[in-house]
Short mmCIF file of C-alpha atoms and ligand atoms in Angstrom, two decimals:
data_model
loop_
_atom_site.label_atom_id
_atom_site.label_comp_id
_atom_site.label_asym_id
_atom_site.label_seq_id
_atom_site.Cartn_x
_atom_site.Cartn_y
_atom_site.Cartn_z
CA MET A 113 -11.00 23.68 18.31
CA ARG A 114 -12.29 20.28 17.66
CA ARG A 115 -9.80 18.24 15.68
CA VAL A 116 -10.23 15.08 13.69
CA ASN A 117 -6.69 13.27 12.93
CA MET A 118 -5.90 11.45 9.83
CA LEU A 119 -4.98 8.65 12.14
CA ASP A 120 -4.19 8.11 15.84
CA LEU A 121 -1.78 5.48 16.29
CA SER A 122 -1.58 6.01 20.14
CA GLU A 123 -5.23 4.99 20.43
CA GLN A 124 -4.27 1.41 19.19
CA TYR A 125 -1.17 1.21 21.16
CA ASN A 126 -2.96 2.04 24.48
CA ILE A 127 -5.37 -0.99 23.74
CA ILE A 128 -2.54 -3.48 23.19
CA ARG A 129 0.21 -1.78 25.27
CA ASP A 130 0.56 -4.74 27.88
CA GLU A 131 0.93 -7.38 24.99
CA ILE A 132 3.50 -5.28 23.07
CA LEU A 133 5.68 -4.41 26.09
CA GLU A 134 5.76 -8.02 27.13
CA THR A 135 6.87 -9.35 23.97
CA VAL A 136 9.35 -6.30 23.36
CA ASP A 137 10.97 -7.45 26.84
CA GLU A 138 11.11 -10.89 25.72
CA VAL A 139 13.11 -9.99 22.67
CA LEU A 140 15.43 -7.70 24.50
CA SER A 141 15.92 -10.30 27.17
CA SER A 142 16.73 -12.88 24.53
CA SER A 143 19.78 -11.13 23.13
CA ARG A 144 18.58 -12.48 19.65
CA TYR A 145 17.97 -9.26 17.73
CA ILE A 146 18.36 -10.28 13.92
CA LEU A 147 16.60 -12.86 12.01
CA GLY A 148 15.25 -14.83 15.08
CA ASP A 149 12.22 -16.89 15.74
CA ASN A 150 9.89 -13.87 15.62
CA VAL A 151 10.84 -12.97 12.28
CA LYS A 152 10.45 -16.76 11.10
CA LYS A 153 6.97 -16.91 12.66
CA LEU A 154 5.75 -13.61 11.00
CA GLU A 155 7.24 -15.12 7.73
CA ALA A 156 5.28 -18.24 8.09
CA ASP A 157 2.12 -16.72 9.25
CA ILE A 158 2.00 -13.93 6.65
CA ALA A 159 2.96 -16.40 3.74
CA LYS A 160 0.13 -18.65 4.76
CA TYR A 161 -2.46 -15.85 5.12
CA SER A 162 -1.51 -14.66 1.70
CA ASN A 163 -2.07 -18.26 0.34
CA THR A 164 1.59 -18.56 -0.46
CA THR A 165 4.43 -20.65 0.81
CA GLN A 166 7.19 -18.25 1.18
CA GLY A 167 7.62 -15.18 3.32
CA VAL A 168 11.02 -13.16 3.44
CA GLY A 169 10.98 -10.16 6.04
CA VAL A 170 12.94 -7.25 4.84
CA GLY A 171 13.79 -3.83 5.92
CA ASN A 172 10.95 -1.97 4.31
CA GLY A 173 8.33 -2.14 1.58
CA SER A 174 10.58 -0.34 -0.76
CA ASP A 175 13.44 -2.67 -0.49
CA ALA A 176 10.87 -5.51 -0.66
CA ILE A 177 9.84 -4.37 -4.34
CA HIS A 178 13.56 -3.87 -5.11
CA ILE A 179 14.88 -7.20 -3.88
CA ALA A 180 11.95 -9.13 -5.51
CA LEU A 181 12.70 -7.55 -8.85
CA GLN A 182 16.32 -8.37 -8.49
CA ALA A 183 15.59 -11.84 -7.50
CA ALA A 184 13.03 -12.42 -10.27
CA GLY A 185 16.05 -11.54 -12.51
CA VAL A 186 15.26 -7.91 -13.45
CA GLU A 187 18.42 -6.20 -14.44
CA ALA A 188 19.79 -3.11 -16.40
CA GLY A 189 18.09 -2.44 -19.73
CA ASP A 190 14.84 -4.29 -18.73
CA GLU A 191 11.62 -2.33 -18.74
CA VAL A 192 8.98 -2.69 -16.05
CA ILE A 193 5.46 -1.68 -16.45
CA THR A 194 3.75 0.09 -13.51
CA VAL A 195 1.60 2.89 -12.73
CA SER A 196 2.34 6.69 -12.31
CA PHE A 197 -0.38 7.17 -9.69
CA THR A 198 1.45 5.71 -6.66
CA PHE A 199 3.88 6.37 -3.90
CA PHE A 200 7.33 6.93 -5.39
CA ALA A 201 8.62 3.83 -4.05
CA THR A 202 7.19 1.78 -6.71
CA ALA A 203 9.00 3.27 -9.48
CA GLY A 204 11.94 4.22 -7.26
CA ALA A 205 12.60 0.44 -6.76
CA ILE A 206 12.56 -0.17 -10.49
CA ALA A 207 15.13 2.41 -11.15
CA ARG A 208 17.13 1.24 -8.28
CA ALA A 209 17.24 -2.29 -9.70
CA ASN A 210 18.89 -0.43 -12.94
CA ALA A 211 15.65 -0.96 -14.72
CA THR A 212 13.27 1.46 -16.59
CA PRO A 213 9.91 2.23 -15.39
CA VAL A 214 7.19 2.34 -18.20
CA PHE A 215 4.15 4.15 -16.75
CA VAL A 216 0.52 3.17 -17.99
CA ASP A 217 -2.59 4.97 -17.12
CA ILE A 218 -5.36 3.92 -14.47
CA ASP A 219 -8.97 3.21 -14.24
CA PRO A 220 -10.68 6.35 -13.40
CA VAL A 221 -13.01 4.54 -10.91
CA THR A 222 -10.62 2.48 -8.70
CA PHE A 223 -7.48 4.33 -9.56
CA ASN A 224 -5.79 0.90 -10.26
CA MET A 225 -3.71 0.15 -13.41
CA ASP A 226 -5.97 -0.33 -16.42
CA PRO A 227 -5.10 -3.66 -17.74
CA ALA A 228 -6.44 -2.73 -21.16
CA LEU A 229 -3.50 -0.48 -21.68
CA ILE A 230 -0.57 -2.88 -20.85
CA ASP A 231 -0.31 -4.77 -24.24
CA ALA A 232 0.70 -1.49 -25.90
CA ALA A 233 3.21 -0.75 -23.55
CA ILE A 234 5.00 -4.10 -24.06
CA THR A 235 8.36 -4.13 -26.04
CA ASP A 236 11.03 -6.76 -26.36
CA LYS A 237 12.66 -5.30 -23.44
CA THR A 238 9.63 -5.79 -21.00
CA LYS A 239 10.66 -8.17 -18.26
CA ALA A 240 7.97 -7.37 -15.55
CA ILE A 241 4.75 -5.67 -14.45
CA ILE A 242 4.19 -4.20 -10.99
CA PRO A 243 0.51 -3.48 -10.36
CA VAL A 244 -0.25 -1.57 -7.26
CA HIS A 245 -3.04 -2.28 -5.25
CA LEU A 246 -3.74 1.18 -4.22
CA TYR A 247 -5.58 2.57 -1.21
CA GLY A 248 -6.29 -1.06 -0.14
CA GLN A 249 -8.05 -2.32 -3.18
CA MET A 250 -6.60 -4.96 -5.55
CA ALA A 251 -5.98 -4.26 -9.16
CA ASP A 252 -7.54 -6.50 -11.82
CA MET A 253 -5.22 -9.46 -11.34
CA LYS A 254 -6.87 -11.70 -13.69
CA GLN A 255 -6.41 -9.67 -16.63
CA ILE A 256 -2.92 -8.54 -15.77
CA MET A 257 -2.14 -12.31 -15.29
CA GLU A 258 -3.41 -12.96 -18.69
CA ILE A 259 -1.15 -10.56 -20.40
CA ALA A 260 1.78 -11.44 -18.13
CA ASN A 261 1.43 -15.30 -19.12
CA LYS A 262 1.07 -14.53 -22.81
CA TYR A 263 4.25 -12.43 -22.90
CA ASN A 264 6.07 -14.55 -20.24
CA LEU A 265 6.52 -11.71 -17.61
CA VAL A 266 7.04 -11.54 -13.99
CA VAL A 267 4.39 -9.84 -11.96
CA ILE A 268 5.33 -8.06 -8.58
CA GLU A 269 2.20 -6.92 -6.82
CA ASP A 270 3.05 -3.87 -4.83
CA ALA A 271 0.61 -4.67 -1.84
CA ALA A 272 2.14 -1.97 0.58
CA GLN A 273 -1.24 -0.66 1.13
CA ALA A 274 -3.36 -3.81 0.86
CA ILE A 275 -2.46 -6.55 3.41
CA GLY A 276 -5.83 -8.52 3.97
CA ALA A 277 -7.36 -7.28 0.61
CA GLU A 278 -8.89 -9.98 -1.74
CA TYR A 279 -9.59 -10.01 -5.42
CA GLN A 280 -12.04 -12.85 -6.21
CA GLU A 281 -10.87 -14.67 -3.10
CA ALA A 282 -7.23 -14.47 -3.98
CA LYS A 283 -4.95 -12.45 -1.62
CA PRO A 284 -1.82 -10.42 -2.94
CA GLY A 285 0.94 -12.68 -3.99
CA GLU A 286 -1.41 -15.72 -4.72
CA LEU A 287 -1.86 -14.82 -8.53
CA GLY A 288 1.30 -12.74 -9.19
CA THR A 289 4.80 -14.17 -9.12
CA ALA A 290 5.18 -12.27 -5.73
CA ALA A 291 3.76 -9.62 -3.58
CA THR A 292 5.35 -6.93 -1.34
CA TYR A 293 4.04 -5.73 1.79
CA SER A 294 5.14 -2.46 3.86
CA PHE A 295 4.92 -2.39 7.62
CA PHE A 296 5.44 1.51 7.90
CA PRO A 297 3.79 2.49 10.99
CA THR A 298 0.76 4.12 9.25
CA LYS A 299 0.12 0.87 7.20
CA ASN A 300 -2.93 -1.36 8.01
CA LEU A 301 -0.34 -3.74 9.48
CA GLY A 302 2.23 -1.45 10.89
CA ALA A 303 5.36 -1.88 13.04
CA TYR A 304 6.70 0.77 15.37
CA GLY A 305 9.39 1.57 12.83
CA ASP A 306 10.14 0.36 9.35
CA GLY A 307 9.66 -3.25 7.99
CA GLY A 308 8.59 -4.99 4.86
CA MET A 309 8.01 -8.48 3.47
CA ILE A 310 7.87 -10.32 0.16
CA VAL A 311 5.38 -13.46 -0.24
CA SER A 312 5.50 -15.76 -2.92
CA SER A 313 5.13 -19.47 -3.78
CA ASP A 314 8.04 -19.20 -5.94
CA GLU A 315 10.79 -20.97 -3.67
CA ASP A 316 13.69 -19.87 -6.20
CA LEU A 317 12.66 -16.14 -5.91
CA ALA A 318 12.21 -16.40 -2.15
CA GLU A 319 15.67 -18.17 -1.54
CA LYS A 320 17.43 -15.33 -3.71
CA SER A 321 15.48 -12.80 -1.78
CA ARG A 322 16.87 -14.14 1.48
CA VAL A 323 20.46 -13.96 0.10
CA ILE A 324 20.14 -10.46 -1.26
CA ARG A 325 18.83 -9.24 2.04
CA VAL A 326 22.07 -10.36 3.86
CA HIS A 327 24.68 -8.76 1.43
CA GLY A 328 24.08 -11.52 -1.16
CA SER A 329 26.21 -13.67 1.06
CA LYS A 330 26.00 -17.52 0.76
CA PRO A 331 27.55 -19.46 2.36
CA LYS A 332 28.25 -16.66 4.94
CA TYR A 333 31.26 -14.47 3.76
CA TYR A 334 30.93 -15.78 0.11
CA HIS A 335 29.16 -13.51 -2.26
CA HIS A 336 27.91 -14.59 -5.60
CA VAL A 337 25.27 -11.71 -6.05
CA LEU A 338 25.27 -8.22 -5.07
CA GLY A 339 23.01 -7.82 -2.01
CA TYR A 340 22.71 -5.30 0.73
CA ASN A 341 21.52 -5.04 4.35
CA SER A 342 17.82 -5.26 4.47
CA ARG A 343 16.49 -7.46 7.12
CA LEU A 344 13.23 -7.21 9.10
CA ASP A 345 14.07 -6.58 12.92
CA GLU A 346 13.44 -9.10 15.18
CA LEU A 347 11.91 -6.51 17.59
CA GLN A 348 9.62 -5.27 14.95
CA ALA A 349 8.60 -8.74 14.00
CA ALA A 350 7.73 -9.50 17.60
CA ILE A 351 5.31 -6.32 17.70
CA LEU A 352 3.88 -7.44 14.30
CA ASN A 353 3.22 -10.85 15.54
CA VAL A 354 0.96 -9.30 18.16
CA LYS A 355 -0.73 -6.92 15.92
CA PHE A 356 -1.11 -9.61 13.14
CA LYS A 357 -3.62 -11.54 15.17
CA LYS A 358 -5.97 -8.42 15.01
CA LEU A 359 -5.51 -7.54 11.52
CA ASP A 360 -8.78 -8.94 10.17
CA ASP A 361 -10.80 -7.35 12.94
CA PHE A 362 -8.76 -3.92 11.97
CA SER A 363 -9.72 -4.44 8.42
CA SER A 364 -13.41 -4.96 9.25
CA MET A 365 -13.48 -1.80 11.48
CA ARG A 366 -11.99 0.17 8.47
CA ARG A 367 -14.75 -1.22 6.32
CA GLU A 368 -17.44 -0.16 8.68
CA ARG A 369 -16.10 3.30 8.92
CA ALA A 370 -15.81 3.46 5.03
CA ASN A 371 -19.35 2.28 4.61
CA TYR A 372 -20.63 5.06 7.10
CA TYR A 373 -18.82 7.63 5.05
CA THR A 374 -19.95 6.24 1.76
CA GLU A 375 -23.79 6.15 2.89
CA GLN A 376 -23.76 9.63 4.28
CA LEU A 377 -21.75 11.28 1.30
CA ASN A 378 -23.89 9.57 -1.28
CA LYS A 379 -26.59 11.93 0.07
CA GLU A 380 -26.98 15.44 -0.82
CA VAL A 381 -23.42 16.18 -2.09
CA SER A 382 -23.24 13.23 -4.48
CA ASP A 383 -22.88 15.88 -7.40
CA PHE A 384 -19.74 17.04 -5.98
CA VAL A 385 -18.15 14.04 -4.19
CA LYS A 386 -17.64 10.70 -5.86
CA THR A 387 -17.09 7.99 -2.97
CA PRO A 388 -14.78 5.04 -3.43
CA VAL A 389 -15.94 2.05 -5.49
CA GLU A 390 -15.44 -1.45 -4.38
CA LYS A 391 -15.27 -3.35 -7.48
CA GLU A 392 -17.47 -6.59 -7.41
CA GLY A 393 -15.54 -9.66 -6.16
CA ASN A 394 -13.03 -7.42 -4.28
CA TYR A 395 -12.52 -6.89 -0.55
CA HIS A 396 -11.32 -3.28 0.00
CA VAL A 397 -9.29 -3.02 3.19
CA PHE A 398 -9.34 0.87 3.01
CA HIS A 399 -5.88 1.69 3.88
CA GLN A 400 -7.18 5.11 2.71
CA TYR A 401 -10.65 6.19 2.27
CA THR A 402 -10.37 8.40 -0.94
CA LEU A 403 -12.66 10.65 -2.63
CA ARG A 404 -12.69 12.43 -6.03
CA VAL A 405 -14.28 15.83 -5.34
CA GLU A 406 -14.83 19.17 -6.91
CA ARG A 407 -12.86 22.27 -5.70
CA ARG A 408 -10.69 20.06 -4.04
CA ASP A 409 -8.06 22.46 -2.77
CA GLU A 410 -10.69 24.83 -1.47
CA LEU A 411 -12.39 21.99 0.35
CA GLN A 412 -9.19 20.77 2.00
CA ALA A 413 -8.40 24.45 3.27
CA TYR A 414 -12.03 24.51 4.64
CA LEU A 415 -11.71 21.21 6.33
CA LYS A 416 -8.39 22.33 7.90
CA GLU A 417 -9.91 25.63 9.15
CA LYS A 418 -12.54 23.34 10.95
CA GLY A 419 -9.74 21.36 12.47
CA ILE A 420 -10.14 18.18 10.10
CA ASP A 421 -6.97 16.53 8.66
CA SER A 422 -7.21 15.27 4.95
CA MET A 423 -4.43 14.24 2.61
CA ILE A 424 -3.69 14.22 -1.11
CA TYR A 425 -2.28 10.71 -2.08
CA TYR A 426 -0.72 11.77 -4.63
CA PRO A 427 -0.31 15.37 -5.79
CA MET A 428 2.42 14.80 -8.43
CA PRO A 429 2.36 11.85 -10.63
CA LEU A 430 5.74 10.04 -10.98
CA HIS A 431 5.91 10.24 -14.79
CA VAL A 432 6.26 14.13 -14.34
CA GLN A 433 8.66 13.92 -11.11
CA PRO A 434 11.85 15.76 -11.80
CA VAL A 435 13.84 12.63 -10.76
CA PHE A 436 12.37 10.79 -13.98
CA ALA A 437 12.83 13.75 -16.24
CA ASP A 438 15.17 11.34 -18.36
CA LEU A 439 12.40 9.05 -18.99
CA GLY A 440 11.00 11.64 -21.68
CA TYR A 441 7.38 11.88 -20.23
CA LYS A 442 5.36 15.10 -20.14
CA GLU A 443 2.38 16.45 -18.74
CA GLY A 444 -0.61 15.31 -20.77
CA ASP A 445 0.81 11.72 -21.41
CA LEU A 446 -1.44 10.27 -18.64
CA LEU A 447 -4.48 12.05 -18.48
CA ILE A 448 -6.40 9.83 -16.32
CA THR A 449 -3.69 9.96 -13.75
CA GLU A 450 -3.20 13.65 -14.05
CA LEU A 451 -6.81 14.44 -13.26
CA ALA A 452 -6.83 11.97 -10.42
CA ALA A 453 -3.92 14.00 -8.91
CA LYS A 454 -5.91 17.04 -9.09
CA GLU A 455 -9.29 15.57 -7.74
CA VAL A 456 -8.58 13.21 -4.90
CA LEU A 457 -8.94 13.71 -1.31
CA SER A 458 -8.32 11.24 1.60
CA LEU A 459 -10.25 11.59 4.68
CA PRO A 460 -9.46 10.45 8.32
CA MET A 461 -9.25 6.75 8.35
CA TYR A 462 -8.22 4.22 11.22
CA PRO A 463 -10.06 1.49 12.67
CA GLU A 464 -10.51 3.16 16.00
CA LEU A 465 -12.11 6.46 14.27
CA LYS A 466 -14.95 7.50 16.24
CA GLU A 467 -18.55 7.83 14.59
CA ASN A 468 -19.08 11.34 15.99
CA ASP A 469 -15.63 12.60 14.49
CA GLN A 470 -16.95 10.94 11.01
CA ALA A 471 -20.19 12.65 11.47
CA TYR A 472 -18.39 15.92 12.23
CA VAL A 473 -16.14 15.51 8.96
CA ILE A 474 -19.25 14.55 6.78
CA LYS A 475 -21.35 17.65 8.28
CA THR A 476 -18.45 19.83 7.41
CA ILE A 477 -18.00 18.56 3.75
CA LYS A 478 -21.92 18.99 3.26
CA GLU A 479 -21.59 22.58 4.60
CA PHE A 480 -18.87 23.37 2.24
CA TYR A 481 -20.82 22.43 -0.92
CA LEU A 482 -24.22 23.30 0.14
CA ILE A 483 -23.83 26.59 2.07
CA ASN A 484 -20.53 27.78 0.53
C1 PLP B 705 2.20 1.84 -2.90
C2 PLP B 705 3.52 1.82 -1.95
N1 PLP B 705 4.64 1.15 -2.47
C3 PLP B 705 5.70 1.06 -1.55
C4 PLP B 705 5.71 1.57 -0.24
C5 PLP B 705 7.11 1.80 0.36
O1 PLP B 705 7.18 1.04 1.65
P1 PLP B 705 7.92 1.60 2.95
O2 PLP B 705 7.61 3.03 3.20
O3 PLP B 705 7.86 0.57 3.81
O4 PLP B 705 9.36 1.43 2.18
C6 PLP B 705 4.66 2.43 0.02
C7 PLP B 705 4.58 3.19 1.47
O5 PLP B 705 5.26 3.91 1.89
C8 PLP B 705 3.51 2.39 -0.59
O6 PLP B 705 2.22 3.12 -0.14
#
């Protein structure tokens, strides 16, 4: 049977294999495996790319959020406002920093934090806001920063899915206090293992983050803060240095594929399928191409029967996750988030995705709504 995968990392590896193997061999031969020149180069390049001055490579995107919060002074008893419609790590990092996640609802069109709801969520314990740039589109950073500045709050942008995205020409980390990236293999800039980075123009936050990622040790073997072991591997940084040069091309390729889906799905089935909306002034990098659809679970089963992968990001919002039961939220508290969780469906998306595979996905979706 014909198959269309959500993504295919081996296609890209085959194209860049020689360069990757060469750089891997250089690192292995150098005997320098922790925090060497490759990490420094990637930190400098990604900080500059984000229009910030500091980059701090860490073990993964989840630790990047946790470390940034801790470095920004978030501590036990503080509240951090975020969204419930995101990957677990966003709120997991808040809880691991001993703070309390406070969830606000999302904009039904972009799936990102609705800035109009932040004000009502602020209390005298609020210390920070974490907007998530979901699926590769940045949240409304100007409105979020206006509120943050009014109440003197820290803003950590969770940009795990949005490296290369822009909001009115600003990159993640440029308007907020800091942004965090994930280099999980499936991300737009993916390593061959785990990795993450904090970018910021706040030198103090970056310096504290550098200390936290090495057990809070400064000078070596002297510990004034509680840190842990969370460093970006030299080997992964070397691989990422190769892939980073191609990131903008990969983003354009994702956008071309997204445009093709959108053009085709806006014909004939637009009553059943809502295609992603790129807000004016935004540069969406389509980490995911996510539809809002009718009869979502039936459509997903039909696609599966026809050999087509699709995914639900995310089926259970964080405010109703059992691990957060103590926070006291219940079903019905965040209606737009809860509806999104029932209606979203992400289609196969990666830079090398073939047009004939996309055409098959589109044809199958039309078949489902128009013939069934
Ligand atoms: C929105 C979001 N935040 C945080 C993370 C955590 O990143 P990592 O898997 O590198 O820990 C991810 C990805 O997994 C994510 O999608």
